[in-house]
Short mmCIF file of C-alpha atoms and ligand atoms in Angstrom, two decimals:
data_model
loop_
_atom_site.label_atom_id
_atom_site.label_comp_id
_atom_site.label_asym_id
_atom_site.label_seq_id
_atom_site.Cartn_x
_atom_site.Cartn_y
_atom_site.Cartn_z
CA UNK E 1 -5.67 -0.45 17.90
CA UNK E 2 -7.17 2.78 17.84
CA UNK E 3 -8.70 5.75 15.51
CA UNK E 4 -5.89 8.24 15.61
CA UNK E 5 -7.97 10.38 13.15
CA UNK E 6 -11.52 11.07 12.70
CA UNK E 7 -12.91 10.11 9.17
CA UNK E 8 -15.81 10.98 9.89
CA UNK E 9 -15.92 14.74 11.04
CA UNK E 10 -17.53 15.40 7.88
CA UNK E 11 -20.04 13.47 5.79
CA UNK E 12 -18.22 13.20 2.33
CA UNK E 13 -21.60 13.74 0.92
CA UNK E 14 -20.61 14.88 -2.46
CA UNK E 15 -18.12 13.69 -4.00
CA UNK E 16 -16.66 15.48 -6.92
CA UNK E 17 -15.28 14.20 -10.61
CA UNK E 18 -13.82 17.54 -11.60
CA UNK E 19 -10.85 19.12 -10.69
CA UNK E 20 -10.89 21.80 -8.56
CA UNK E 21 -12.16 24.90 -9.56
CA UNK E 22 -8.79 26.72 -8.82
CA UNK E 23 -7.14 24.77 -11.96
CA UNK E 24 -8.83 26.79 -14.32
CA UNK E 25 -7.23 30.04 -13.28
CA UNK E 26 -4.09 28.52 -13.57
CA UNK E 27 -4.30 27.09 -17.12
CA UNK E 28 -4.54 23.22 -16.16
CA UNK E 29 -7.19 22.31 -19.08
CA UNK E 30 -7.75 18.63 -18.84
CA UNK E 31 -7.73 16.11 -22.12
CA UNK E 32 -11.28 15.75 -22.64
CA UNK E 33 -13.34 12.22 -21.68
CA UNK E 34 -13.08 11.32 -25.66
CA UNK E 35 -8.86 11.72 -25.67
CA UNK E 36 -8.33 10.47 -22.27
CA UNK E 37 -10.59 7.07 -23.60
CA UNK E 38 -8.31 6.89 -26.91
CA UNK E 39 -4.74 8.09 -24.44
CA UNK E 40 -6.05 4.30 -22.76
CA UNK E 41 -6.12 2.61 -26.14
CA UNK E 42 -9.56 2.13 -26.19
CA UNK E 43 -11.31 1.62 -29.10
CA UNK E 44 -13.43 4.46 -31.23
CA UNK E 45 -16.86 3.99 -28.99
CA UNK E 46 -15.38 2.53 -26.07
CA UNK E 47 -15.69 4.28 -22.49
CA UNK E 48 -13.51 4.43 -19.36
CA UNK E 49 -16.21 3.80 -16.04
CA UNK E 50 -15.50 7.75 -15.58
CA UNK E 51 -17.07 7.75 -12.30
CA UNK E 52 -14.65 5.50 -10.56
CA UNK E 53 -11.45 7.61 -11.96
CA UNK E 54 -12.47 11.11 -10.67
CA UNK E 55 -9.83 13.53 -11.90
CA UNK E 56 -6.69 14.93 -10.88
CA UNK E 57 -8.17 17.44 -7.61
CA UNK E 58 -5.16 20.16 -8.88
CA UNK E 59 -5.18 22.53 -5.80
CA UNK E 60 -2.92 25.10 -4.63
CA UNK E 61 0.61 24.26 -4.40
CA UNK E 62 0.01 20.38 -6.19
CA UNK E 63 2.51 19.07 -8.29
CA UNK E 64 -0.09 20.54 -11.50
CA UNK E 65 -0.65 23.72 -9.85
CA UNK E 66 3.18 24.41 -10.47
CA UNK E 67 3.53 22.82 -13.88
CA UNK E 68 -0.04 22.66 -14.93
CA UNK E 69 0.82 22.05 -18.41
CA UNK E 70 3.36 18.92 -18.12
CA UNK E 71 2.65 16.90 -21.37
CA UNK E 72 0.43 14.17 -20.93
CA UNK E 73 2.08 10.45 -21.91
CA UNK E 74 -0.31 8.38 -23.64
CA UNK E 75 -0.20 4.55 -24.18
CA UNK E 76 1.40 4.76 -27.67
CA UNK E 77 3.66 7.76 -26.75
CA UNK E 78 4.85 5.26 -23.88
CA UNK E 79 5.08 2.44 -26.22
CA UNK E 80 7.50 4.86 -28.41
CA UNK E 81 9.77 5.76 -25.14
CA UNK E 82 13.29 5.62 -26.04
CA UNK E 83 14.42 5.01 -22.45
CA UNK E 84 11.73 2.35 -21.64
CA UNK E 85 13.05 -1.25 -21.30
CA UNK E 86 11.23 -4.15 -22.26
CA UNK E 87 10.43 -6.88 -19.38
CA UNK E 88 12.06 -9.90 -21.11
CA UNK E 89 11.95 -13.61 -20.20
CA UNK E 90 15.80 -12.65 -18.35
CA UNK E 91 14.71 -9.37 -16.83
CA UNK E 92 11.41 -10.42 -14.99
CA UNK E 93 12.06 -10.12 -11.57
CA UNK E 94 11.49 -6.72 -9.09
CA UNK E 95 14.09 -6.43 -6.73
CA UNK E 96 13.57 -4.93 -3.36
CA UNK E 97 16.24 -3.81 -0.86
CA UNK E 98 15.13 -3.76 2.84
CA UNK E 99 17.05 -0.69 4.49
CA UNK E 100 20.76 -1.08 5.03
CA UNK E 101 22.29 -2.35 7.95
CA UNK E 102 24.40 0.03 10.16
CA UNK E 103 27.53 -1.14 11.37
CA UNK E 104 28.98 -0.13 14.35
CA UNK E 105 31.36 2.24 13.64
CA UNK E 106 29.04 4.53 12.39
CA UNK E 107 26.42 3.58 14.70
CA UNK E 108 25.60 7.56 15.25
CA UNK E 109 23.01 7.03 12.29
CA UNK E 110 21.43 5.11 13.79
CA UNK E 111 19.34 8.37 15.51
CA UNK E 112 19.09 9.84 11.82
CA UNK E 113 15.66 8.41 11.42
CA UNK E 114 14.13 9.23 14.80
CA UNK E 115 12.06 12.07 14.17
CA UNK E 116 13.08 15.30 16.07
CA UNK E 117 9.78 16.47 16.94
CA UNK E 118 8.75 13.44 18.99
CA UNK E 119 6.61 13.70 21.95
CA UNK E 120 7.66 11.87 25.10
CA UNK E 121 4.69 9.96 24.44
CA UNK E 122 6.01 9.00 20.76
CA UNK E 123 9.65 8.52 21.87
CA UNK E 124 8.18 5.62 25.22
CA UNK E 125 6.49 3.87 22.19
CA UNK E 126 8.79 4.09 19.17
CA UNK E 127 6.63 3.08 15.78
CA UNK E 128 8.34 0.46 14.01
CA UNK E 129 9.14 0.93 10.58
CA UNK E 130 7.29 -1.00 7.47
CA UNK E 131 8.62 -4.53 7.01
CA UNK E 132 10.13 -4.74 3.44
CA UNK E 133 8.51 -8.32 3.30
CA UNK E 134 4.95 -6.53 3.28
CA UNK E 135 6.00 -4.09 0.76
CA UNK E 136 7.53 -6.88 -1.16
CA UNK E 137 3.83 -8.74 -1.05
CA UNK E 138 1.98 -5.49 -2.17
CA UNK E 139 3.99 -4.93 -5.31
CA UNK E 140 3.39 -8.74 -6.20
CA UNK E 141 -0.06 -7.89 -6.15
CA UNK E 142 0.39 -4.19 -7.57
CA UNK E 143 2.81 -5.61 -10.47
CA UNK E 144 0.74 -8.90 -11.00
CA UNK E 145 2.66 -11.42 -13.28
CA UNK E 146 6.16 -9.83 -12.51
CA UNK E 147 8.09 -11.73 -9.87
CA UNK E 148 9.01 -9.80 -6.64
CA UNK E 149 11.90 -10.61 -4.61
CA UNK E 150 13.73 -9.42 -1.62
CA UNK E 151 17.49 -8.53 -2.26
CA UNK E 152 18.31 -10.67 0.40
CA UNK E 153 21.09 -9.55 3.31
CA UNK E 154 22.55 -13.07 3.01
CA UNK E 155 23.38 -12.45 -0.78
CA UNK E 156 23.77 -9.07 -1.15
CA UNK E 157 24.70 -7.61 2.25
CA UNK E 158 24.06 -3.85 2.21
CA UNK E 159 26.09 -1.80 4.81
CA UNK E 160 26.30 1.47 5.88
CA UNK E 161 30.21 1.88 7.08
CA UNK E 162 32.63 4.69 7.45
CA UNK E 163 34.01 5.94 3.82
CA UNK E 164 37.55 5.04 4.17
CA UNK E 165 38.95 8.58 2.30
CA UNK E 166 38.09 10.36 5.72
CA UNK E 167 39.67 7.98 8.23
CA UNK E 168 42.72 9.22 6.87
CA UNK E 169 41.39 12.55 6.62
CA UNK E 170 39.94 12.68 10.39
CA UNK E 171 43.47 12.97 11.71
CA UNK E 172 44.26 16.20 9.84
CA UNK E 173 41.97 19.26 10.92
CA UNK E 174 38.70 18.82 11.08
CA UNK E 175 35.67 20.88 11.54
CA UNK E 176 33.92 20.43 14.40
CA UNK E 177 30.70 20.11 13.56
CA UNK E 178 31.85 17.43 10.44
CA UNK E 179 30.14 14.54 10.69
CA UNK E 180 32.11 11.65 9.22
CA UNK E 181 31.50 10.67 5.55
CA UNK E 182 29.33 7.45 5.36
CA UNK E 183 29.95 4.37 2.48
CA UNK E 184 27.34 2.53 1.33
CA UNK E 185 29.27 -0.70 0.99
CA UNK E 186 28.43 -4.93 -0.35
CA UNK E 187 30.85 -7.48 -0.18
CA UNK E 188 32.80 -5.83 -2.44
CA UNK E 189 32.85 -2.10 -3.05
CA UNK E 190 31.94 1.22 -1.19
CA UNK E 191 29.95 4.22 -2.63
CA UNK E 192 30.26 7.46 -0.43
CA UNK E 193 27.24 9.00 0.70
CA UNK E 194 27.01 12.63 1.03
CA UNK E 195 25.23 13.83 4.41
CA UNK E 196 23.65 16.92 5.44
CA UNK E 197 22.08 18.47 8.19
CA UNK E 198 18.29 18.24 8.13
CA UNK E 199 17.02 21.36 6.96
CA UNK E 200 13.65 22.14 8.60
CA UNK E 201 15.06 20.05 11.48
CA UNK E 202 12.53 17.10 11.19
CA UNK E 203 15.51 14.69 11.50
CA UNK E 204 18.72 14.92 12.66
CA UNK E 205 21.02 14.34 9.51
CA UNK E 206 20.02 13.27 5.99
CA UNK E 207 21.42 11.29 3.02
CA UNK E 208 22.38 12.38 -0.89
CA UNK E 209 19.94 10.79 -3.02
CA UNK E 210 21.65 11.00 -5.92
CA UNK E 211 25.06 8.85 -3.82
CA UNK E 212 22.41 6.51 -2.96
CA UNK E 213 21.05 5.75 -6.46
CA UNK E 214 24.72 5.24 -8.07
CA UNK E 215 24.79 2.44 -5.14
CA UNK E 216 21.71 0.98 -6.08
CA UNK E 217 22.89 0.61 -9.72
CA UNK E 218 25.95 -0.69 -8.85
CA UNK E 219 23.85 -3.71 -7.03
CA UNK E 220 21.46 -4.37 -9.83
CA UNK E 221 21.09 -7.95 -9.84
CA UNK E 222 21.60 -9.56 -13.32
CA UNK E 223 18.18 -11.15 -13.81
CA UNK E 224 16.43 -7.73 -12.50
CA UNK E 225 13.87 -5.84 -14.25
CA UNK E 226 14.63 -3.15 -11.24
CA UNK E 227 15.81 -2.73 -7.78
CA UNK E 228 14.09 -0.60 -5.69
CA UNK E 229 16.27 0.58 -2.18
CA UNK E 230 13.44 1.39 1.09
CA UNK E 231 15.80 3.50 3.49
CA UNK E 232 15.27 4.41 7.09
CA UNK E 233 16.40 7.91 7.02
CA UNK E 234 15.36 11.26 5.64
CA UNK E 235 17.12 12.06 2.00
CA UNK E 236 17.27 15.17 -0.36
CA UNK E 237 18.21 15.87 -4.04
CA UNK E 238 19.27 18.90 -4.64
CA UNK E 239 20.75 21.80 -2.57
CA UNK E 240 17.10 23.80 -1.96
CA UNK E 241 15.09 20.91 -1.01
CA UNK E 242 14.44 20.61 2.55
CA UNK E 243 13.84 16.78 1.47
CA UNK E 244 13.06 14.35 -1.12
CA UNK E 245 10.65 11.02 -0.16
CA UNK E 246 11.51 8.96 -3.55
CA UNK E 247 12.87 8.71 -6.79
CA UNK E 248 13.57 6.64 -9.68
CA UNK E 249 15.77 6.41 -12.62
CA UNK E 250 13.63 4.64 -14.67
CA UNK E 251 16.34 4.05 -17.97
CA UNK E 252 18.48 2.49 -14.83
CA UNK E 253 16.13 0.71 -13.68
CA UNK E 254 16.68 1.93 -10.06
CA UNK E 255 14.83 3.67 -7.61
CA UNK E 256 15.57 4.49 -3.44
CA UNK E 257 12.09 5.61 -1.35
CA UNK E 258 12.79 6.67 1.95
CA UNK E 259 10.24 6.00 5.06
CA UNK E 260 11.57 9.23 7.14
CA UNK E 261 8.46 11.68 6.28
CA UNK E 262 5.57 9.34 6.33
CA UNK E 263 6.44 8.16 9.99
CA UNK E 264 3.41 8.34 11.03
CA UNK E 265 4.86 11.14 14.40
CA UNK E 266 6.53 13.08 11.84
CA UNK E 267 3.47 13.06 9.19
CA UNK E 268 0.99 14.15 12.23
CA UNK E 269 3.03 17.25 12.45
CA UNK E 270 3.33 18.17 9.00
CA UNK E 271 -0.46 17.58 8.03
CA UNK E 272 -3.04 19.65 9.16
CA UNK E 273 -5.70 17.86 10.93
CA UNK E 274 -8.34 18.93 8.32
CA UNK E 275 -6.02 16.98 5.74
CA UNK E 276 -5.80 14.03 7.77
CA UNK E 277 -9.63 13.58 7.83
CA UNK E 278 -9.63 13.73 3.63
CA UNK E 279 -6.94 11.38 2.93
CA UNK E 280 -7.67 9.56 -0.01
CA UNK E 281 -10.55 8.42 -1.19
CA UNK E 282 -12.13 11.31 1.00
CA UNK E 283 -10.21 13.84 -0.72
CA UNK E 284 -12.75 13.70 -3.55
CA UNK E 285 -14.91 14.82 -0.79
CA UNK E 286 -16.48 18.47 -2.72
CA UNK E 287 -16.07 20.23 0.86
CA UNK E 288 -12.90 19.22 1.42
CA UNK E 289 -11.68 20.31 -2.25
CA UNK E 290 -13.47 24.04 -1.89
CA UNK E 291 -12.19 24.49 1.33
CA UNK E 292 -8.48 24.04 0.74
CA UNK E 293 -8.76 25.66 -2.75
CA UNK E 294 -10.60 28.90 0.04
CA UNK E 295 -8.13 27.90 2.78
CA UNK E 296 -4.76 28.76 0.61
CA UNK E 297 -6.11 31.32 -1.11
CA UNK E 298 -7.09 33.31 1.72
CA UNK E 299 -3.26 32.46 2.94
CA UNK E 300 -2.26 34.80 -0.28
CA UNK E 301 -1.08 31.43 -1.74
CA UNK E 302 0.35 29.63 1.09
CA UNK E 303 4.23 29.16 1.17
CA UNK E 304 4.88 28.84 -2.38
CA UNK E 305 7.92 26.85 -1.84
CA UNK E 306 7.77 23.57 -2.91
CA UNK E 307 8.95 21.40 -0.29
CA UNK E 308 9.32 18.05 -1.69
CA UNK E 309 11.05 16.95 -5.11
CA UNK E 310 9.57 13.86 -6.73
CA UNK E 311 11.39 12.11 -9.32
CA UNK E 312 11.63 14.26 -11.79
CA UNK E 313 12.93 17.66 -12.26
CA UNK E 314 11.21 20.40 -13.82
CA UNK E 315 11.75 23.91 -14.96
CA UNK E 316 9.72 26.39 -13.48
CA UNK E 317 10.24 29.55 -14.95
CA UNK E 318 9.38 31.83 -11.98
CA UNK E 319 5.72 32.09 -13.23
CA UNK E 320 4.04 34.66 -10.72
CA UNK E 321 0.14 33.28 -10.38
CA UNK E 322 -2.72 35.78 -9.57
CA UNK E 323 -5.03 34.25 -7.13
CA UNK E 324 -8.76 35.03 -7.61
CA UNK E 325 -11.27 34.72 -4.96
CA UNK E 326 -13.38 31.32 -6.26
CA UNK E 327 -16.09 31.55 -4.36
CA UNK E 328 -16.60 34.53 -6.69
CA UNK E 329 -16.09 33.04 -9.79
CA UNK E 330 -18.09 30.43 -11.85
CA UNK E 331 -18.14 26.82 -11.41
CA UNK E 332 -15.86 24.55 -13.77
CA UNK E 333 -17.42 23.68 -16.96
CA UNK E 334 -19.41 20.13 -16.42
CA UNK E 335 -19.00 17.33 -18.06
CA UNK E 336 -21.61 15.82 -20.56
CA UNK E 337 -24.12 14.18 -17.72
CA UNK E 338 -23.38 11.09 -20.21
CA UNK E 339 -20.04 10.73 -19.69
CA UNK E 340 -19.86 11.73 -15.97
CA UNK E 341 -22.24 9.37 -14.20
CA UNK E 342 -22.78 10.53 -10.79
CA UNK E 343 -21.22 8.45 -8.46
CA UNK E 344 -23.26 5.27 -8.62
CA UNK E 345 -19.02 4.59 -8.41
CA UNK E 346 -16.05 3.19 -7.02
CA UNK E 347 -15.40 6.28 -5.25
CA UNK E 348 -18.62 5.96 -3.54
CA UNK E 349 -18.11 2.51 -2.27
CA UNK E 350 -14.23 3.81 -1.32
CA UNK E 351 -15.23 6.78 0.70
CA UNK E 352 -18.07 4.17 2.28
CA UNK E 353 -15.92 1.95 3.62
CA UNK E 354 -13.01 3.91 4.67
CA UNK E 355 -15.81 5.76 6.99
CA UNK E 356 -16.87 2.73 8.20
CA UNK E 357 -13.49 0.79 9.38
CA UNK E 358 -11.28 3.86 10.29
CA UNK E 359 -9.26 1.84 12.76
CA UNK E 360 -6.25 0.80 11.97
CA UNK E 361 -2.67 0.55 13.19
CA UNK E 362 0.47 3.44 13.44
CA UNK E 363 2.12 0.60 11.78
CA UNK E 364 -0.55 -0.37 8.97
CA UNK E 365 -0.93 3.38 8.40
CA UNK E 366 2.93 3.89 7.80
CA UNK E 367 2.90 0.72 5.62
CA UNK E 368 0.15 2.14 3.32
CA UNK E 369 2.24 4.96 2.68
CA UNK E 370 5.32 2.84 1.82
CA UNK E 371 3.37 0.69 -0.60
CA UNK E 372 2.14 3.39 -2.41
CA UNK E 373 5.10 5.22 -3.30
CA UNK E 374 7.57 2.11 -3.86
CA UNK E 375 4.56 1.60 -6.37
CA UNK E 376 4.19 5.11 -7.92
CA UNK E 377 8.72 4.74 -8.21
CA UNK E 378 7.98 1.75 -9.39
CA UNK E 379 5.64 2.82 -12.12
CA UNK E 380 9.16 5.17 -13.41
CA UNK E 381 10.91 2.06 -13.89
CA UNK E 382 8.20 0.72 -16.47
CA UNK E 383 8.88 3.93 -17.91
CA UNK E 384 5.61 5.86 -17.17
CA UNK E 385 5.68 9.39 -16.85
CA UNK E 386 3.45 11.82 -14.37
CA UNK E 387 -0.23 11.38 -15.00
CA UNK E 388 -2.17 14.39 -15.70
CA UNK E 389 -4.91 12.42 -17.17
CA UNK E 390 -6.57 11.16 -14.06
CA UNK E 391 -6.31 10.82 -10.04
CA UNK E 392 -3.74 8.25 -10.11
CA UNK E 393 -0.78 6.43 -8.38
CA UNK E 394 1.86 7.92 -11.22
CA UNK E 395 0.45 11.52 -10.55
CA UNK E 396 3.73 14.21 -9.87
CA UNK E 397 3.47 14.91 -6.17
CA UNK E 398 4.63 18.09 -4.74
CA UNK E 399 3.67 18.03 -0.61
CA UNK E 400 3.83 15.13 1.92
CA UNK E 401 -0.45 16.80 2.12
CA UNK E 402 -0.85 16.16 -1.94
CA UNK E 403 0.86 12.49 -1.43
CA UNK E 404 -1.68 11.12 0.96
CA UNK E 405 -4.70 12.88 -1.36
CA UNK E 406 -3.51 10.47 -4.13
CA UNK E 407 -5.08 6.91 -5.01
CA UNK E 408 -2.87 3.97 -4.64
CA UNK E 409 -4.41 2.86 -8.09
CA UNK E 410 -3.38 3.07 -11.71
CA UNK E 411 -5.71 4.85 -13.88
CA UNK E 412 -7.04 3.51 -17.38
CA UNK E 413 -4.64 4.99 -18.95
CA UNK E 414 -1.16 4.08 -17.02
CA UNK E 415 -2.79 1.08 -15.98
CA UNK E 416 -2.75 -0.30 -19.65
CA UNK E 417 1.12 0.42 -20.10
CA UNK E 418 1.73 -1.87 -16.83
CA UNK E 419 -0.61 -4.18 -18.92
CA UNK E 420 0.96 -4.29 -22.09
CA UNK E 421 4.75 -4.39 -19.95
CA UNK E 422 3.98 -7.34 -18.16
CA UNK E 423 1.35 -9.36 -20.06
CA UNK E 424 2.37 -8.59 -23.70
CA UNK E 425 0.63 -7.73 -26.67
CA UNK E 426 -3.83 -6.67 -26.67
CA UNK E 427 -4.48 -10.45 -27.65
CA UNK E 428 -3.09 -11.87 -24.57
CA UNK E 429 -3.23 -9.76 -21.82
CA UNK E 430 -7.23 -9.89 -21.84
CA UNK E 431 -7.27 -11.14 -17.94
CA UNK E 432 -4.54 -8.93 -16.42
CA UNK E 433 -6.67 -6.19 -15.23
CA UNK E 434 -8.76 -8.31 -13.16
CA UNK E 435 -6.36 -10.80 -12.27
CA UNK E 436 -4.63 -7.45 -10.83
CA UNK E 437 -7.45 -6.28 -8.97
CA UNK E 438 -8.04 -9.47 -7.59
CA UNK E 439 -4.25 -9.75 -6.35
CA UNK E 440 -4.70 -6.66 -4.60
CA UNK E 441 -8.21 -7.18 -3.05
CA UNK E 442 -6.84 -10.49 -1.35
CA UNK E 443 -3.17 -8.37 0.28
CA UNK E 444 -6.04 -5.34 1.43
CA UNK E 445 -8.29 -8.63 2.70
CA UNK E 446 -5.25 -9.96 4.52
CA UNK E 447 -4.50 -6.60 6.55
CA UNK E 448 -8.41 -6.13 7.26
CA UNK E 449 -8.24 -9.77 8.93
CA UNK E 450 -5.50 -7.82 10.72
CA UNK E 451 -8.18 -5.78 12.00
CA UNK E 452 -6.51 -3.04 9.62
CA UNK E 453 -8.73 -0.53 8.35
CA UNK E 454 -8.28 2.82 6.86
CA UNK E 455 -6.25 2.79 3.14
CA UNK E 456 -6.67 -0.82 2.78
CA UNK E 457 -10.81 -0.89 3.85
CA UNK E 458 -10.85 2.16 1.17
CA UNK E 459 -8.86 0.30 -1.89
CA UNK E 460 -10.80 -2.86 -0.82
CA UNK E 461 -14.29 -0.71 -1.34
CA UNK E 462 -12.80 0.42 -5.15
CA UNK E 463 -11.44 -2.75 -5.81
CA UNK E 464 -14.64 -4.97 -5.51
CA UNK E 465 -16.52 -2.16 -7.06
CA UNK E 466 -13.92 -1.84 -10.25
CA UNK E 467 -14.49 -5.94 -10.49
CA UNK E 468 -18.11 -5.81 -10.65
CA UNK E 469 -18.30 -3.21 -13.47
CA UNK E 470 -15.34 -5.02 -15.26
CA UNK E 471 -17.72 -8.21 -15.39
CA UNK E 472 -20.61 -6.05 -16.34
CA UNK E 473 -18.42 -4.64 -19.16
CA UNK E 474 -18.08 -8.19 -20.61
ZN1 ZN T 1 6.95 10.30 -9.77
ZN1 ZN T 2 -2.60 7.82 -14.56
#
């Protein structure tokens, strides 16, 4: 057990509700309080608790700094989705895939998904990776009323095996740096898997997502709403990426997360340790938002590149942005003090108690990354879109740093098309937010008995918050 990070070099004093100021200059203008209320499906007069879903924080190099005016999805625009399928009385179970097995002749992989940059430290006491089981029990709470089971190895027996094209092959000339092709196989078919070397060297080798995903579909069980894949090694998507962490195809109900980049070894060198002290909920922390939007400015707009693809592909029309020193510009416009009450919030209560327990386990930590993300892919295959509404689980993520920033909750608005998925029509589904937060208080209450802190102490802090004002909304 021990407190690999300090939480509590800073305060977290202020917290703040608005985006950052930086958005502005780059032309992210958010739907105001009245159209985010009616984007929910609330009622003419009724309010979202705005102080417990700050906004998104939209600093340099996030997923709405590069596309800062993706269009937003609404609850009736989602109803309308062409793509979206219905959860039916057939199609009501999430599938999840623990990790494929290697077999032995292709047993080289099986140093894929060691980080490179290990200490000798890290390498004498090798983290284990999340237990599928545990991610499997968060998305029963996360996806409350859908049933969540493991694809189990005994039925479905995923291997990773040599592709049988380049046995033959191997005995003509070969490069020598080649590495053999790899087959996803089940019982009864294989799918060849592209491989690459890793290209900023953080692993070894890594895997095609897109080979992956046509293997996933080709295992959809027949009474699956979706199957989502967790994999043990580093993927990518397309030929720039230096990697890719998840991705769904929601209209295929499929989606592959890999665990590579939040090891918790490789994630330590890839964050700064300014970043790791504001993970989320203390990235609403108003010190921590001015000084990255000052910190990457006064790096002439940092690298630029965007380093990790998530889910969704976007054109981005080589748009050249002219940085302007903040701290000499105004503030963001405030909100109405009526619709922005100050923190009297489940942010507060978050940031509270995520000071207050930050022990916690390599293990838990990785695990609360896994959860998240298997939930955000998750979220695709209910056919929600990137949230630009809100600080939310189905925000577009652009940086392993922006990832951990994000709340594992669903906003008001994304939270109501999970609603209306699982639990139906307005009329019937009047319990399913609580009975959701509830679900999800008792899996964070579980790990705290764990003495597991951090993430979970956080969402427990929001949770029993969000419950309160739900009953006082009654
Ligand atoms: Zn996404
Ligand atoms: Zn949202």
């Amino acid at each position: 057990m021990s407190s690999l990070h300090d939480h509590n070099v800073c305060a977290h004093k202020d917290l703040t509700s608005s985006p950052s100021g930086y958005a502005e200059q780059v032309g992210y203008v958010r739907p105001s309080a009245e159209q985010r209320a009616r984007a929910a499906g609330l009622k003419r007069g009724q309010q979202v608790a705005e102080g417990s879903f700050p906004a998104p924080l939209v600093l340099p190099n996030d997923d709405l700094d590069l596309d800062p005016k993706w269009p937003p999805q609404n609850v009736r625009s989602w109803v309308r989705g062409k793509e979206r399928n219905e959860v039916t009385d057939d199609r009501r179970t999430l599938y999840i895939a623990p990790p494929p097995r290697i077999d032995s002749e292709v047993k080289h992989m099986q140093s894929w998904s060691i980080p490179c940059r290990a200490s000798d430290d890290d390498s004498k006491t090798r983290i284990s990776s999340p237990n599928a089981h545990d991610v499997a029990q968060y998305l029963q709470a996360f996806f409350c009323g859908m049933q969540v089971n493991l694809l189990e190895p005994s039925v479905v027996p995923l291997n990773f095996m040599r592709w049988q094209d380049d046995k033959r092959r191997s005995k003509k000339r070969k490069r020598s740096d080649e590495v053999p092709s790899i087959a996803l196989a089940n019982a009864t078919e294989a799918v060849r898997i592209r491989s690459r070397r890793c290209p900023d060297g953080a692993f070894l080798q890594q895997l095609n997502l897109n080979d992956l995903l046509d293997a996933v579909i080709s295992n959809l069980p027949a009474d699956a709403y979706s199957l989502l894949m967790l994999m043990e090694q580093d993927m990518y998507e397309e030929e720039d990426d230096d990697y890719c962490c998840g991705r769904a195809y929601g209209g295929s109900r499929c989606a592959v997360v890999s665990m590579a980049r939040y090891n918790p070894t490789t994630l330590a060198s890839n964050i700064s340790t300014l970043t790791f002290s504001h993970l989320w909920p203390a990235s609403h922390c108003a010190d921590n938002v001015n000084g990255l939007v000052i910190e990457a400015l006064s790096e002439k707009g940092g690298k630029g590149k965007r380093q990790l693809r998530d889910d969704r592909q976007t054109s981005h029309g080589g748009k050249t942005l002219t940085l302007v020193d903040l701290t000499s510009s105004s503030p963001p416009p405030a909100e109405p003090a009526s619709t922005t009450p100050q923190f009297e919030s489940a942010m507060v209560e978050a940031v509270r108690r995520w000071a207050a327990n930050p022990n916690t386990t390599q293990e838990s930590r990785w695990l609360s990354h896994i959860c998240r993300t298997a939930s955000h892919e998750l979220g695709h295959c209910f056919g929600i879109d990137h949230c630009v509404y809100y600080a939310c689980n189905m925000q577009g993520t652009s940086s392993i740093a922006e990832d951990r920033r994000q709340p594992p909750y669903l906003c008001p608005v994304d939270a109501e098309k999970v609603k209306r998925a699982i639990a139906g029509k307005e009329k019937e589904n009047g319990r399913w937010q609580t009975d959701q937060y509830q679900a999800l208080l008792r899996f964070c209450k579980d790990r705290m008995d764990k003495d597991e802190g951090d993430l979970w102490a956080g969402l427990a802090g929001w949770l029993e918050s969000r419950l309160k004002e739900c009953r006082e909304d009654l």
